[in-house]
Every structure is written in C-alpha cells, then in structure tokens.
Amino acid sequence: MVKALIVYLGAADLVIKALIVYLGAADLVIKALIVYLSALDLVIKALIVYLGAADLTITIVIVYL
C-alpha cells in the first residue's frame, strides 16, 4: 500500500512537472503570439504609412497632370 502510494505520488509529481512544462510552453506560445501580433501591428502601421505615401504620390501625380 505504501509502495503503491509512493508510486502514485511519483506519478502525480510527473504530472505536475509535465503541467509546469506545458504551462511554460503555453506561456511561450502566448509570448510568441503577442510578438506576432505586435509585428502584425507594425506591418499594418507600415501598410497605412505606405498607403498614405501612395495617396501622396497619387495626389502629386494629379497635381502634376
């Protein structure tokens, strides 16, 4: 009984360790997602700036014409 309990606790400990590793991995995934979203935000901002520049180019072309 005691040995079975020790084995069970050992297994529980492994489950807890696996869970901690999993949560660490989940945390990394969340961090990666945040970085990705930040990068995406920058891409969107760059696109807006680019479109603004394109708009200016169109305006200049219209003025030129």
Short mmCIF file of N, CA and C in Angstrom, two decimals, residues 9 39 54:
data_model
loop_
_atom_site.label_atom_id
_atom_site.label_comp_id
_atom_site.label_asym_id
_atom_site.label_seq_id
_atom_site.Cartn_x
_atom_site.Cartn_y
_atom_site.Cartn_z
N LEU A 9 2.27 8.94 -5.94
CA LEU A 9 2.77 10.30 -5.70
C LEU A 9 3.86 10.65 -6.71
N ALA A 39 4.15 42.45 -34.29
CA ALA A 39 4.76 42.52 -35.62
C ALA A 39 3.68 42.81 -36.67
N ALA A 54 1.41 56.38 -50.86
CA ALA A 54 0.83 56.11 -52.18
C ALA A 54 -0.22 57.18 -52.49
#
